[in-house]
Every structure is written in structure tokens, then in C-alpha cells.
Amino acid sequence: MPNTDRRTLANAIRALSMDAVQQANSGHPGAPMGMADIAEVLWRDYLQHNPANPKWPNRDRFILSNGHGSMLLYSLLHLSGYDLALEDLKQFRQLHSKTPGHPEYGYTEGVETTTGPLGQGIANAVGMALAEKTMAAQFNRPGFDIVDHYTYAFVGDGCLMEGISHEVCSLAGTQQLGKLIVFYDDNGISIDGDIDGWFTDDTPARFRSYNWQVIADVDGHDANAIIKALEQARSDSQRPTLICCKTTIGFGSPNRGGSHDCHGAPLGEEEIAETRKALNWPYDPFEIPAPIADAWNSVDKGQTLEALWQEKLAQYAHAFPEVYAEFKRRTEKALPEDWSQTKAELLAYSRRLDAPVATRKCSQNALQILGKGVPELLGGSADLAPSNLTMWSGSNAITPSHADGNYLHYGVREFGMTAIMNGMALYGGFIPYGGTFLMFMEYARNAVRMSALMNQRVIHVYTHDSIGLGEDGPTHQPVEQLTALRVTPNLHTWRPCDQFEASAAWISALERNDGPSAFILSRQNLPQQSRTAAQEEEVFKGGYILQDCDGEPELILIATGSEIMLATDAATELSQLGTKVRVVSMPCAEKFAEQSHSYQEKVLPNKIRARVAIECGHKDYWFKFVGIDGAVIGINRFGESAPADKLMELFGFTKENVVQTGLGVIKAQRH
């Protein structure tokens, strides 16, 4: 019978990891082998989870931020009793397997978030810890701490080199997230080799400056040292903790351990055989003897933990039935029961508004109604709240001493803000939204992509959407950003032209539970458009006929946002010249693409080839709507610093140019 001491149990992780990577002939065995001893202590002694119910609301969250070491997590899930069979480990990195190269949210039970882009995992963990603290403040009652758990994360040197880790860890210290515990795998190795040539930061000093508790120089291969560090970490309720663990990458490999040679490549059959001898692991590939498997299995323990919590929850439900109902609704990610009334109130308000308003203000107007009706909305801005207008009259700032709020001041941290929002959405109980200028979406680009990749209901609010912001110049004037957003799979990008379209964007984003939305909003005032009831319904389809002519149109003008005004003005003049014109508003091209072919044909009949698209952004995206016979009035270069009206004239965003371009397209069609 095999020995089931801690090192042997950790060696089960090492063996599964090196075997799976070898079978796939691809992957990263070094980190799993190096962090196995830390993982064994955390998962077997401390982690509060239930493999039989991976979605138990009060489970601890575990994030493998250094996601390239995915076999560490897959080994832990398999050994603990999650629905991840040995055969799944054998399919590591294979098509449609439950064990992809990096942990992917939604593929495997127990994987809390997609990690791979370094630094974003720890950012998600900060979001989860913030969500836990805020949910606890909102729902716990004396004697009933129904939200009471930790967030644990593993990070490597790469995560800490990435700038996003500075953004989010600084904020975590400011917010005093005492239930966030991070293990730093301080092995001194990255892909290129020994990090002394490019990463010589005093990491403990850095985190102390963030107001973290730092436990330095922990032997990551000594279970007793790890236990002592964890006990110290959990004793500090005011500060997040960084546990700096000295480890050997590829621990157990006689010839490749401690070297970058085992970072991102299989050990090889001969080296694996030598490693088995060094670890005293005399078993065949993927073989886990029953006593070791039994010592690892956490199902009974997890079910007991959840049963105790469920008992407390039942008492809570009896004592506080209304609060319990709200807790249950929010953790199940359902909209409020009276959502239809809130929606109707917002649309009624939108119809009444008749004064010109900037669409960033239209968004805030919507929040005034939605904020009262959808309490799980949790807003924020990257130090631009007065410009983004992301605050409403009921906004209540979350602070270290006041977690019972609904608004976060993120500071100038666009990337960190967006990745933190992803963590909050994954955690549940909140629908996060956050604002910045459209231009500075670029800082957050990869986290926006991750919200789409993970199908999370995150709302990205981007204002100052074009050269219309004027004198700030090309550094602040977005050109290519709209295209970047629109070509991101599973992201709905809305560029509304008035209050009704802005309200529709918010409603659509909230009703969508399988992906994020982005709002592209103007600084300048825009006129309200009149619509029939039928047109109002079609706004939600992403593209619709806003203004039409009698009979079949000769020309279709397609526009979004601030350029709708140009299109309608030009259409009026063209009509006076005897030209039949249709104006199509396209606030969300992705939603329009989801509609039936018959609806798309109704709005944009294939036989009408004379088309002009108008938008203050890069031209290329719009050619799929206007075709090679149409024209696009857009921008294929960077802007200039000047008053907005001068820039609009310079770049051809004038009624006269739209008219002449439209007539030119019609003439070309006739020839």
C-alpha cells in the first residue's frame, strides 16, 4: 500500500501533470510540479468547496492566474472528485476536450475563470473578493453570515510583471480585501530563462506599499511552512495577503527541474522515468492508487460543508424572507420580478424627452430609472465619472469601511477595472458596468475580449466617441476602436443616436445573459428622433428603417450615433431634389446580423445597391453593408486638434458631402 504522506499526495499532482503534458506532447509541466506542495495543503486542508456542487454560492474561489500551468488545476479537480475523469486528463489539449491548454470557463466544472493572458486571473480574483465583501455587507445579518468565504489565487512571475497586476493589487490594498490570499510562485524562471536579467523587483516591498500583508521567504515545498503562512494570512481581516513561496520549477525532475527547459515543454519519456524514481512514484502513467485517491477525494467533506451552510440558509430564509428571496434571485442571475415595469417606465421616459441631449447623458438618464429597479447594477469609472456620467442620484461609493455600496471609483485603471468587472460578473450577484473614454478602451482591450470569450454580462460604457470631442486632438479621438469592438465575437456594440436608442441599448444589455455589451456615447448634444410603435420595437433588432420614402428607395443612407442627424438632414435635401431616400439607423450591427434574412432584406433590400454609410470611424467595417458599389463617409487616418465643427468639415461630415456622395453613388449605379 502506498504511503499517503503529504509529499506523496502532492506527487500525484506532479505525476498526472507530467504524464498529461507528455501524452499531448504540448504544455507546461514546470509550474504544476513546482506548486504541487502548496496546492496539496490549500485544497485538502483549507479550501471550502463541494466537488458535487461546483456552483455552491458560499464556496471559496480558487483562481490559477498563471493559467499555463493548467494541469495543476485539472489534477486538483480530478483528485478532489469533480466531474473530470482520468480519461479527460488523457485528452489534455485535444479538440473538444474538458482539459484545454489553458483553463476555460464553461468547459470544465470547477474552473472559475478563463486564465492564460497573464495578470488577468489575479485581476478576476480581486473582482471576486470585492464582490464577496460587498455581497456580505448587503446580505449578511447578525448571526447569519451566509456570505463568508475566501478568494485564493496562484500567481507566477509573469503575472506580476504584467502591468495589470499593479493596477488591481494597488486597488485591492486600498479596499482592504482581507479575504483575498495570493500565493506567489517565486521560482525565478520564465520562458526565456533566469528572470534576474529582466525582473529584479523587490516584490515584498511593492506589495507592502499597496497595504498588503506580505509573508516572505516561505519554503513552497514544506507543508508546515505553508500551513503557518496560511494561518497568518487568515488572521488579518483588513489586508489582502501575498504569500511568497520559494519553489523549484519542475520539482522532482533530476535534469530539468529548476530550469526553463521544463517551463513550456514535455519532460520526455526518459526524464519522466528518472523523475518517477526521484519522487518514489513507481506507478504507470495516469495511475493513482486507491489509498491516494481516497485521501484526496473531497466530496463527502464538501457535501458536509454545504449541508451546514444550507441549514443556516434555511434559518436565514425563515428570519428574513424578503432578503433571502433577493439573495436567491441575485445569485441565480435573474432580473427582478418587476423588470417589465422598470423597462416600461424607461421607455415611456424616453418617448417624452424632446430636447437635444448627448448620448452619454442619455445613458445616465437611463441609469436614473434602472438603478432603482435593478439593485444588482454595480457601476464605476476609471477616474472619469463626471465625463462618462456613470453615476446616478442613487450611486453609493464602496469604500474600505463601507462595502454596502453600488459604485466603485477605480482610479486611472482601465485594464484593471475591466478585468475586475469580469471577476464580479463571474462571481454572481452583480451586473457590473464601468466607463472610460472610447480611446482608452485600448488599455483594456484584452479584458474586453475576455468578457466576450467567457459570455459574461458585463457592460462597457465608452464616451467621447469620435473626432467630435475636438480640441483634445488625435491622442483622444478614436478612429479604429469601433471596428475593433465590432469584430470581437460575442460582443454587442451599441452606438445610439438619442435617448430611445440609448435606453434600448441598456435594456438589451441587461436582458442579455450570454455576453457583454459596449455603449459608444457622444459628448455633444444630439437631437431626439421620432418613431412609430413599430419602429420602437425594431430598434431592439439593432438596425431599422428610421426614415423612408414613398415607394422603392433609390438610395439608402446607413448611419449610427451622431451621424444619424447628418443622414436625416441629407435625406431631406435629397428628397427636395427628387431623390427617393431611405435612412437606416444601425445602433447595433451585431444584433442586426442576428435577425432573420427576411428582416434584413426588408431593411436593406439586396437589389438596392446605391448605399452610403456614414460614421465618424474607420471605413472598412461598413463595406459589408454598402458593397463595392456603395460609399462610406468615414475616417481612415488619425484626427487633428481643432474645434469639432472644423474637424467635421475637414473630414467630410457635412450635409453637403453626404448629398453629393449619395448622388454620385446613384449616378454610378445608373451607368
XYZ file of C-alpha atoms in Angstrom:
671
model
C 0.000 0.000 0.000
C 1.476 3.350 -0.964
C 2.446 5.975 1.548
C -0.158 8.754 1.803
C 2.025 11.392 3.430
C 1.771 14.947 2.120
C 4.653 14.662 -0.316
C 3.183 11.524 -1.842
C -0.188 13.231 -2.210
C 1.493 16.199 -3.884
C 3.385 13.809 -6.146
C 0.045 12.629 -7.505
C -0.332 16.132 -8.976
C 3.194 16.028 -10.348
C 2.721 12.632 -11.967
C -0.629 13.463 -13.577
C 0.736 16.768 -14.852
C 3.890 15.415 -16.439
C 2.016 12.419 -17.899
C -0.715 14.533 -19.476
C 1.746 17.019 -20.948
C 3.856 14.176 -22.302
C 0.863 12.441 -23.891
C -0.242 15.691 -25.513
C 3.372 16.453 -26.468
C 2.472 20.007 -25.508
C 2.036 22.020 -22.343
C 3.705 23.342 -19.207
C 4.737 20.753 -16.610
C 7.066 23.006 -14.601
C 4.579 25.146 -12.670
C 2.271 22.269 -11.638
C 5.240 20.276 -10.379
C 6.650 23.302 -8.564
C 3.388 24.339 -6.871
C 2.071 20.871 -6.055
C 3.004 21.023 -2.362
C 1.266 24.404 -1.921
C -1.817 23.151 -3.745
C -1.989 19.993 -1.628
C -2.112 21.972 1.612
C -4.581 24.553 0.331
C -7.007 22.165 -1.347
C -7.011 19.416 1.257
C -6.856 21.475 4.457
C -8.319 24.900 3.766
C -10.352 25.218 0.576
C -14.105 25.358 1.287
C -15.691 23.731 -1.752
C -18.037 20.941 -2.781
C -16.996 18.907 -5.839
C -20.556 17.561 -6.033
C -21.892 21.107 -6.449
C -19.286 23.341 -8.101
C -21.723 26.309 -8.055
C -22.345 26.329 -4.285
C -22.631 30.103 -3.646
C -20.534 30.142 -0.471
C -17.598 28.184 -1.853
C -14.107 29.608 -1.733
C -12.955 30.824 -5.133
C -9.674 29.465 -6.470
C -8.001 31.194 -9.402
C -4.956 29.829 -11.224
C -3.737 33.141 -12.623
C -0.643 31.519 -14.130
C -3.020 29.566 -16.337
C -0.336 27.960 -18.483
C 0.048 25.564 -15.537
C -3.457 24.287 -16.218
C -2.612 20.667 -15.452
C -2.199 21.719 -11.836
C -5.857 22.753 -11.728
C -7.093 19.793 -13.762
C -5.211 17.391 -11.478
C -6.724 19.048 -8.408
C -10.236 18.882 -9.821
C -9.879 15.235 -10.788
C -8.323 14.165 -7.500
C -10.854 16.125 -5.409
C -13.832 14.444 -7.046
C -15.120 16.902 -9.616
C -16.687 15.656 -12.837
C -13.322 15.350 -14.557
C -12.373 11.759 -15.269
C -8.941 10.295 -15.815
C -9.859 9.921 -19.468
C -10.385 13.703 -19.603
C -6.834 14.231 -18.355
C -5.602 11.909 -21.081
C -7.305 14.216 -23.594
C -5.339 17.248 -22.401
C -5.113 19.912 -25.128
C -7.156 17.849 -27.588
C -10.101 19.065 -29.656
C -13.345 19.493 -27.683
C -11.812 18.070 -24.500
C -12.671 19.272 -20.999
C -8.978 19.953 -20.459
C -7.932 22.690 -22.919
C -4.438 24.148 -22.893
C -5.438 26.944 -20.534
C -8.369 26.799 -18.097
C -11.506 27.889 -19.946
C -14.604 28.985 -18.061
C -17.606 26.892 -19.074
C -15.609 23.918 -20.350
C -14.832 22.283 -17.011
C -16.718 22.227 -13.715
C -14.655 23.905 -11.028
C -12.849 26.314 -13.336
C -13.905 29.722 -12.018
C -12.493 31.848 -14.836
C -10.527 31.654 -18.052
C -6.857 32.276 -17.387
C -3.972 32.429 -19.782
C -3.454 36.127 -20.501
C -1.105 36.709 -17.582
C -2.229 39.074 -14.844
C -5.917 38.890 -15.640
C -6.525 35.952 -13.330
C -5.362 37.897 -10.286
C -7.489 40.800 -11.522
C -10.529 38.499 -11.694
C -9.698 37.339 -8.176
C -9.714 40.945 -6.948
C -13.143 41.337 -8.553
C -14.401 38.218 -6.838
C -13.040 39.330 -3.470
C -14.684 42.733 -3.928
C -17.950 41.020 -4.835
C -17.736 38.760 -1.770
C -17.151 41.692 0.553
C -19.974 43.732 -0.986
C -22.451 40.836 -1.059
C -21.627 40.117 2.601
C -22.278 43.743 3.503
C -25.586 43.743 1.653
C -26.986 40.377 2.742
C -25.403 39.161 5.975
C -27.391 39.700 9.141
C -26.398 39.277 12.811
C -25.810 35.586 13.393
C -26.235 34.792 9.696
C -23.005 35.195 7.733
C -24.353 33.472 4.640
C -21.650 35.108 2.513
C -18.409 34.197 4.236
C -15.548 32.705 2.255
C -12.087 33.370 0.856
C -10.700 34.029 -2.593
C -7.388 32.292 -3.269
C -5.144 32.850 -6.263
C -1.879 31.392 -7.549
C 0.364 33.780 -9.497
C 3.753 33.488 -11.136
C 6.468 35.918 -12.126
C 4.718 36.605 -15.431
C 1.525 37.743 -13.684
C 3.495 40.151 -11.522
C 5.464 41.533 -14.460
C 2.257 42.417 -16.292
C 1.153 45.980 -15.580
C -2.423 44.966 -14.783
C -1.217 43.302 -11.573
C -0.022 46.702 -10.324
C -3.409 48.271 -11.100
C -5.558 45.695 -9.359
C -3.337 44.829 -6.405
C -2.995 48.507 -5.546
C -6.794 48.824 -5.507
C -7.181 45.594 -3.507
C -4.986 47.041 -0.775
C -6.899 50.305 -0.770
C -10.203 48.439 -0.470
C -8.824 46.268 2.363
C -9.807 42.943 0.862
C -8.731 40.874 3.837
C -10.204 37.639 2.460
C -8.023 37.668 -0.654
C -4.987 35.397 -0.296
C -2.463 35.135 -3.128
C 0.363 32.613 -3.429
C 3.338 33.853 -5.433
C 5.266 31.049 -7.116
C 8.712 32.602 -6.710
C 10.734 30.128 -8.769
C 12.946 32.653 -10.552
C 12.214 31.235 -14.015
C 10.207 32.388 -17.015
C 10.205 31.247 -20.634
C 13.438 32.999 -21.541
C 15.292 31.633 -18.529
C 16.511 33.067 -15.236
C 14.463 36.205 -14.523
C 17.356 38.029 -12.877
C 18.057 39.577 -16.268
C 14.651 41.278 -16.527
C 12.719 41.088 -13.258
C 14.546 42.275 -10.165
C 11.672 43.995 -8.358
C 11.514 43.849 -4.579
C 8.124 42.168 -4.729
C 7.509 42.029 -0.952
C 8.245 45.764 -0.643
C 5.992 46.503 -3.583
C 3.037 44.706 -2.017
C 3.654 46.187 1.405
C 3.408 49.592 -0.239
C -0.023 48.535 -1.521
C -1.114 47.898 2.091
C -0.939 44.122 1.752
C 0.181 41.729 4.434
C 3.280 40.058 2.980
C 4.608 36.725 4.186
C 8.004 36.378 2.554
C 10.522 33.565 2.091
C 8.134 30.659 2.625
C 9.506 27.269 1.593
C 6.959 26.220 -1.005
C 7.915 22.573 -0.577
C 7.459 22.499 3.218
C 3.865 21.735 4.200
C 4.320 23.022 7.736
C 5.690 26.348 6.477
C 2.745 26.661 4.092
C 0.250 25.922 6.874
C 1.874 28.514 9.140
C 1.711 31.108 6.347
C -1.952 30.359 5.661
C -2.866 30.686 9.309
C -1.134 34.054 9.450
C -2.829 35.155 6.229
C -6.286 34.273 7.508
C -5.712 36.077 10.804
C -5.565 39.504 9.111
C -9.084 40.618 8.187
C -8.057 44.090 6.996
C -5.368 43.406 4.426
C -5.085 41.062 1.452
C -2.131 38.723 1.796
C 0.706 37.794 -0.538
C 2.487 34.579 0.425
C 5.849 34.498 -1.344
C 6.765 30.844 -1.812
C 10.244 29.836 -2.876
C 9.806 26.852 -5.184
C 11.717 24.822 -7.742
C 10.081 24.757 -11.135
C 9.669 21.161 -12.268
C 10.301 19.891 -8.735
C 11.364 16.230 -8.852
C 12.847 16.273 -12.335
C 16.553 15.432 -11.827
C 17.881 17.020 -15.003
C 15.330 19.668 -15.941
C 13.964 20.826 -12.597
C 14.952 24.400 -11.751
C 15.426 25.258 -15.426
C 13.325 26.968 -18.052
C 13.666 23.724 -20.034
C 10.622 22.373 -18.154
C 8.585 25.572 -18.307
C 6.755 25.023 -21.565
C 7.769 21.645 -22.962
C 7.235 17.976 -22.076
C 9.936 16.386 -19.959
C 10.411 13.474 -22.349
C 9.996 9.782 -21.675
C 13.490 9.250 -20.297
C 13.316 12.226 -17.935
C 9.857 11.200 -16.749
C 11.229 7.764 -15.875
C 14.033 9.407 -13.896
C 11.529 11.717 -12.202
C 9.383 8.781 -11.136
C 12.411 7.281 -9.424
C 13.334 10.585 -7.772
C 9.798 11.051 -6.458
C 9.458 7.421 -5.411
C 6.410 7.145 -7.650
C 6.554 3.608 -9.083
C 3.203 3.732 -10.869
C 2.273 3.624 -14.530
C 1.260 6.806 -16.387
C -2.064 8.180 -15.108
C -2.257 5.527 -12.373
C -3.467 6.804 -8.977
C -3.571 4.032 -6.341
C -6.823 3.797 -4.381
C -5.425 4.933 -0.996
C -4.038 8.091 -2.581
C -7.284 8.705 -4.472
C -9.268 8.208 -1.270
C -7.051 10.612 0.654
C -7.643 13.247 -1.999
C -11.380 12.828 -2.524
C -13.222 15.799 -1.018
C -16.823 15.013 -1.963
C -18.018 13.906 1.489
C -16.276 16.818 3.184
C -17.667 19.262 0.649
C -21.212 17.969 0.960
C -20.991 18.271 4.741
C -19.780 21.857 4.465
C -22.567 22.799 2.099
C -25.199 20.990 4.195
C -24.222 23.052 7.235
C -24.482 26.205 5.164
C -27.848 25.151 3.710
C -29.131 24.628 7.251
C -28.054 28.140 8.188
C -29.565 29.462 4.946
C -32.926 27.863 5.788
C -32.906 29.619 9.161
C -31.958 32.857 7.413
C -34.821 32.427 4.952
C -37.265 31.993 7.838
C -35.944 35.027 9.724
C -35.530 37.318 6.709
C -37.768 36.013 3.909
C -37.642 39.113 1.711
C -33.869 39.483 1.951
C -33.451 35.775 1.288
C -35.633 35.983 -1.825
C -33.471 38.812 -3.130
C -30.270 36.900 -2.326
C -31.563 33.841 -4.161
C -32.643 35.878 -7.182
C -29.332 37.647 -7.490
C -27.172 34.573 -7.033
C -29.234 32.886 -9.747
C -28.566 35.901 -12.017
C -32.267 36.515 -12.694
C -33.632 40.018 -13.315
C -36.128 41.447 -10.771
C -39.719 40.248 -10.901
C -40.899 43.771 -11.722
C -38.364 44.158 -14.533
C -41.132 44.651 -17.104
C -42.420 47.668 -15.166
C -38.951 49.190 -14.907
C -38.447 48.643 -18.619
C -41.814 50.246 -19.439
C -41.017 53.245 -17.241
C -37.703 53.789 -19.012
C -39.223 53.561 -22.481
C -42.043 55.940 -21.509
C -39.478 58.450 -20.272
C -37.511 58.050 -23.495
C -40.552 58.914 -25.602
C -41.239 62.094 -23.635
C -37.757 63.565 -23.971
C -37.582 66.028 -26.849
C -34.584 68.283 -26.184
C -31.172 67.578 -27.781
C -29.037 65.565 -25.353
C -25.584 63.985 -25.545
C -25.920 60.210 -25.574
C -23.610 59.970 -22.544
C -26.321 61.947 -20.723
C -28.979 59.685 -22.245
C -27.136 56.767 -20.667
C -27.158 58.491 -17.289
C -30.871 59.242 -17.709
C -31.447 55.526 -18.219
C -29.420 54.741 -15.111
C -31.662 57.016 -13.039
C -34.513 54.605 -13.683
C -32.602 51.336 -13.986
C -30.562 51.938 -10.847
C -33.717 51.989 -8.743
C -35.211 48.933 -10.380
C -32.117 46.747 -10.783
C -30.218 46.861 -7.470
C -27.520 44.457 -8.658
C -26.122 47.112 -11.010
C -22.633 47.932 -9.762
C -21.118 50.886 -11.555
C -17.771 52.552 -11.823
C -15.414 54.599 -13.915
C -11.683 54.840 -14.464
C -11.462 58.310 -12.889
C -13.871 59.829 -15.420
C -17.247 59.698 -13.677
C -18.073 63.393 -14.376
C -17.308 62.820 -18.077
C -18.649 59.295 -18.525
C -21.758 60.145 -16.446
C -21.736 56.674 -14.929
C -23.013 57.916 -11.568
C -26.698 58.473 -10.864
C -28.510 60.008 -7.893
C -28.528 56.694 -6.014
C -24.848 55.919 -6.553
C -23.230 54.946 -3.269
C -19.455 54.598 -3.256
C -17.843 51.417 -1.975
C -15.034 52.249 0.446
C -12.832 50.162 2.756
C -15.143 50.841 5.687
C -18.387 50.930 3.704
C -18.732 47.890 1.464
C -22.523 48.213 1.204
C -22.389 50.347 -1.939
C -23.070 50.133 -5.646
C -20.299 52.217 -7.184
C -16.523 51.816 -7.417
C -14.046 54.575 -8.068
C -11.407 52.570 -9.942
C -8.899 55.371 -10.412
C -6.960 55.568 -13.673
C -7.012 51.796 -14.172
C -8.926 50.984 -17.376
C -7.464 47.493 -17.816
C -7.769 46.665 -14.142
C -11.338 47.973 -13.993
C -12.454 45.819 -16.905
C -10.839 42.625 -15.616
C -12.217 43.282 -12.117
C -15.691 43.634 -13.636
C -15.211 40.247 -15.307
C -14.437 38.777 -11.888
C -17.555 40.356 -10.382
C -19.766 39.026 -13.165
C -18.292 35.549 -12.766
C -18.844 35.705 -9.011
C -22.544 36.483 -9.415
C -24.933 38.780 -7.604
C -23.918 41.827 -9.626
C -24.181 43.246 -13.132
C -21.073 45.404 -13.397
C -20.692 48.401 -15.680
C -17.702 50.692 -15.986
C -16.781 53.737 -18.010
C -13.870 55.386 -19.752
C -13.256 57.274 -22.990
C -13.598 55.123 -26.104
C -9.969 55.855 -26.960
C -8.810 54.317 -23.684
C -10.684 51.110 -24.339
C -7.335 50.250 -25.910
C -5.776 49.936 -22.464
C -8.476 47.409 -21.554
C -8.772 45.660 -24.906
C -7.790 42.171 -23.799
C -10.118 42.197 -20.793
C -12.995 43.286 -23.048
C -12.174 40.291 -25.206
C -12.207 38.052 -22.139
C -15.685 39.213 -21.116
C -16.881 38.144 -24.566
C -14.925 34.884 -24.517
C -16.443 33.938 -21.156
C -20.014 35.004 -22.100
C -20.267 37.380 -19.152
C -22.916 40.076 -18.693
C -20.511 42.994 -18.365
C -21.401 46.465 -19.647
C -18.621 48.631 -21.066
C -19.519 52.333 -21.197
C -17.383 54.351 -23.626
C -17.902 58.075 -24.107
C -16.193 60.759 -26.224
C -16.785 58.577 -29.218
C -15.312 60.457 -32.185
C -13.462 63.454 -33.589
C -16.485 65.342 -32.253
C -14.629 65.822 -28.961
C -12.473 68.325 -30.832
C -9.542 70.138 -29.284
C -8.117 67.191 -27.314
C -6.712 66.027 -30.614
C -5.742 62.702 -32.182
C -4.472 61.141 -28.949
C -8.031 61.247 -27.618
C -10.001 60.890 -30.842
C -10.976 57.273 -31.574
C -10.817 56.063 -35.162
C -10.273 52.300 -35.312
C -11.749 51.395 -31.912
C -15.314 50.853 -33.086
C -14.138 48.324 -35.650
C -12.044 46.524 -33.036
C -15.094 46.177 -30.815
C -17.456 45.139 -33.587
C -15.231 42.358 -34.877
C -14.923 40.863 -31.379
C -17.069 37.705 -31.343
C -19.988 37.675 -28.900
C -19.774 41.403 -28.097
C -22.753 43.656 -28.807
C -21.579 47.173 -29.619
C -24.265 49.865 -29.418
C -23.807 53.388 -30.799
C -27.154 55.090 -30.099
C -28.310 58.328 -31.684
C -30.718 59.523 -28.979
C -32.448 58.700 -25.709
C -34.649 55.904 -27.041
C -31.771 54.072 -28.668
C -29.613 54.548 -25.558
C -32.388 53.146 -23.386
C -32.813 50.229 -25.780
C -29.091 49.543 -25.519
C -29.293 49.375 -21.717
C -32.377 47.161 -21.801
C -30.821 44.817 -24.338
C -27.596 44.588 -22.337
C -29.442 43.759 -19.123
C -31.698 41.182 -20.746
C -28.706 39.516 -22.350
C -27.248 36.790 -20.124
C -24.748 35.250 -22.535
C -22.308 38.031 -23.256
C -21.158 41.623 -22.800
C -22.281 44.871 -24.376
C -20.426 48.072 -25.172
C -22.061 51.509 -25.386
C -20.421 54.117 -27.610
C -21.634 57.530 -26.474
C -21.242 61.109 -27.639
C -20.084 64.154 -25.731
C -22.002 66.537 -27.999
C -25.775 67.008 -27.884
C -27.842 65.111 -30.448
C -31.489 65.625 -31.440
C -34.250 63.187 -30.470
C -35.759 61.208 -33.348
C -39.467 60.493 -33.735
C -40.598 56.882 -34.180
C -43.736 54.846 -34.590
C -44.503 51.997 -32.221
C -43.303 49.551 -34.880
C -40.019 51.414 -35.259
C -39.516 51.388 -31.494
C -39.774 47.609 -31.482
C -37.309 47.378 -34.345
C -34.702 49.456 -32.507
C -34.119 46.318 -30.437
C -33.237 44.440 -33.627
C -30.098 46.518 -33.987
C -30.920 48.095 -37.342
C -34.163 49.524 -38.674
C -35.729 51.973 -41.100
C -35.776 55.303 -39.300
C -36.982 57.438 -42.210
C -38.419 56.241 -45.507
C -39.802 57.446 -48.807
C -42.895 56.608 -50.827
C -42.264 53.589 -52.982
C -38.931 51.937 -53.573
C -35.888 53.993 -52.497
C -33.179 54.946 -54.969
C -30.622 55.435 -52.203
C -30.109 54.045 -48.693
C -28.189 56.058 -46.120
C -26.893 53.980 -43.181
C -25.644 55.759 -40.079
C -25.101 55.471 -36.338
C -24.926 57.798 -33.360
C -24.115 61.411 -34.074
C -24.150 60.810 -37.831
C -27.876 59.985 -37.870
C -28.505 63.721 -37.794
C -26.389 64.111 -40.931
C -28.226 61.303 -42.670
C -31.704 62.671 -41.945
C -30.731 66.222 -42.932
C -29.174 64.972 -46.170
C -32.204 62.802 -46.879
C -34.486 65.815 -46.554
C -32.420 67.775 -49.071
C -32.155 64.844 -51.460
C -35.918 64.390 -51.293
C -36.356 68.025 -52.227
C -34.149 67.304 -55.238
C -36.482 64.490 -56.257
C -34.444 61.557 -54.952
C -36.145 58.777 -53.031
C -34.086 58.112 -49.901
C -34.277 55.661 -47.013
C -32.397 56.306 -43.757
C -31.377 53.215 -41.788
C -30.222 53.592 -38.216
C -27.809 50.809 -37.224
C -27.196 51.226 -33.473
C -26.015 47.622 -33.078
C -24.800 45.831 -36.184
C -24.281 42.577 -34.271
C -27.940 42.478 -33.222
C -28.969 43.250 -36.796
C -26.848 40.325 -38.027
C -28.756 38.020 -35.647
C -32.122 38.836 -37.264
C -33.852 36.730 -39.890
C -32.839 37.045 -43.509
C -36.304 38.348 -44.351
C -35.989 41.177 -41.820
C -32.537 42.126 -43.048
C -33.827 42.097 -46.616
C -36.734 44.330 -45.596
C -34.352 46.946 -44.165
C -31.585 46.615 -46.753
C -33.068 45.140 -49.947
C -30.356 43.378 -51.894
C -31.485 44.884 -55.190
C -30.883 48.437 -53.970
C -27.133 48.799 -54.426
C -26.917 52.579 -54.085
C -25.895 52.862 -50.449
C -23.830 55.255 -48.340
C -22.686 54.519 -44.775
C -21.819 57.457 -42.537
C -19.853 57.120 -39.307
C -17.028 59.008 -37.591
C -14.791 55.965 -37.524
C -12.746 53.689 -39.730
C -14.394 52.988 -43.073
C -13.567 49.349 -43.717
C -16.194 47.751 -41.461
C -19.065 49.333 -43.391
C -18.260 47.926 -46.816
C -20.017 44.682 -45.881
C -23.227 46.737 -45.746
C -22.702 49.022 -48.740
C -20.818 46.602 -51.014
C -18.291 47.520 -53.660
C -20.839 49.725 -55.395
C -21.540 51.841 -52.336
C -19.588 54.511 -50.490
C -18.510 55.099 -46.911
C -18.034 58.510 -45.353
C -15.617 57.754 -42.559
C -12.042 58.248 -41.387
C -9.013 56.222 -42.396
C -6.450 58.435 -40.698
C -5.877 59.976 -37.268
C -7.642 63.167 -36.267
C -6.497 66.689 -35.513
C -6.709 69.151 -32.653
C -9.343 71.754 -33.526
C -12.917 72.744 -32.686
C -15.371 69.979 -33.523
C -17.170 71.865 -36.293
C -13.890 72.477 -38.100
C -12.988 68.801 -37.865
C -16.357 67.672 -39.161
C -15.920 69.899 -42.177
C -12.330 68.771 -42.717
C -13.268 65.083 -42.741
C -16.391 65.440 -44.844
C -19.055 65.007 -42.187
C -21.314 67.666 -43.658
C -24.759 67.543 -45.153
C -23.372 68.802 -48.447
C -20.852 65.981 -48.707
C -23.440 63.344 -47.854
C -25.762 64.732 -50.539
C -23.037 64.824 -53.185
C -21.765 61.378 -52.252
C -25.277 59.955 -52.441
C -25.939 61.500 -55.837
C -22.589 60.189 -57.055
C -23.426 56.647 -55.987
C -26.811 56.816 -57.731
C -25.190 58.129 -60.906
C -22.590 55.353 -60.862
C -25.350 52.769 -60.466
C -27.219 54.088 -63.477
C -24.125 53.712 -65.609
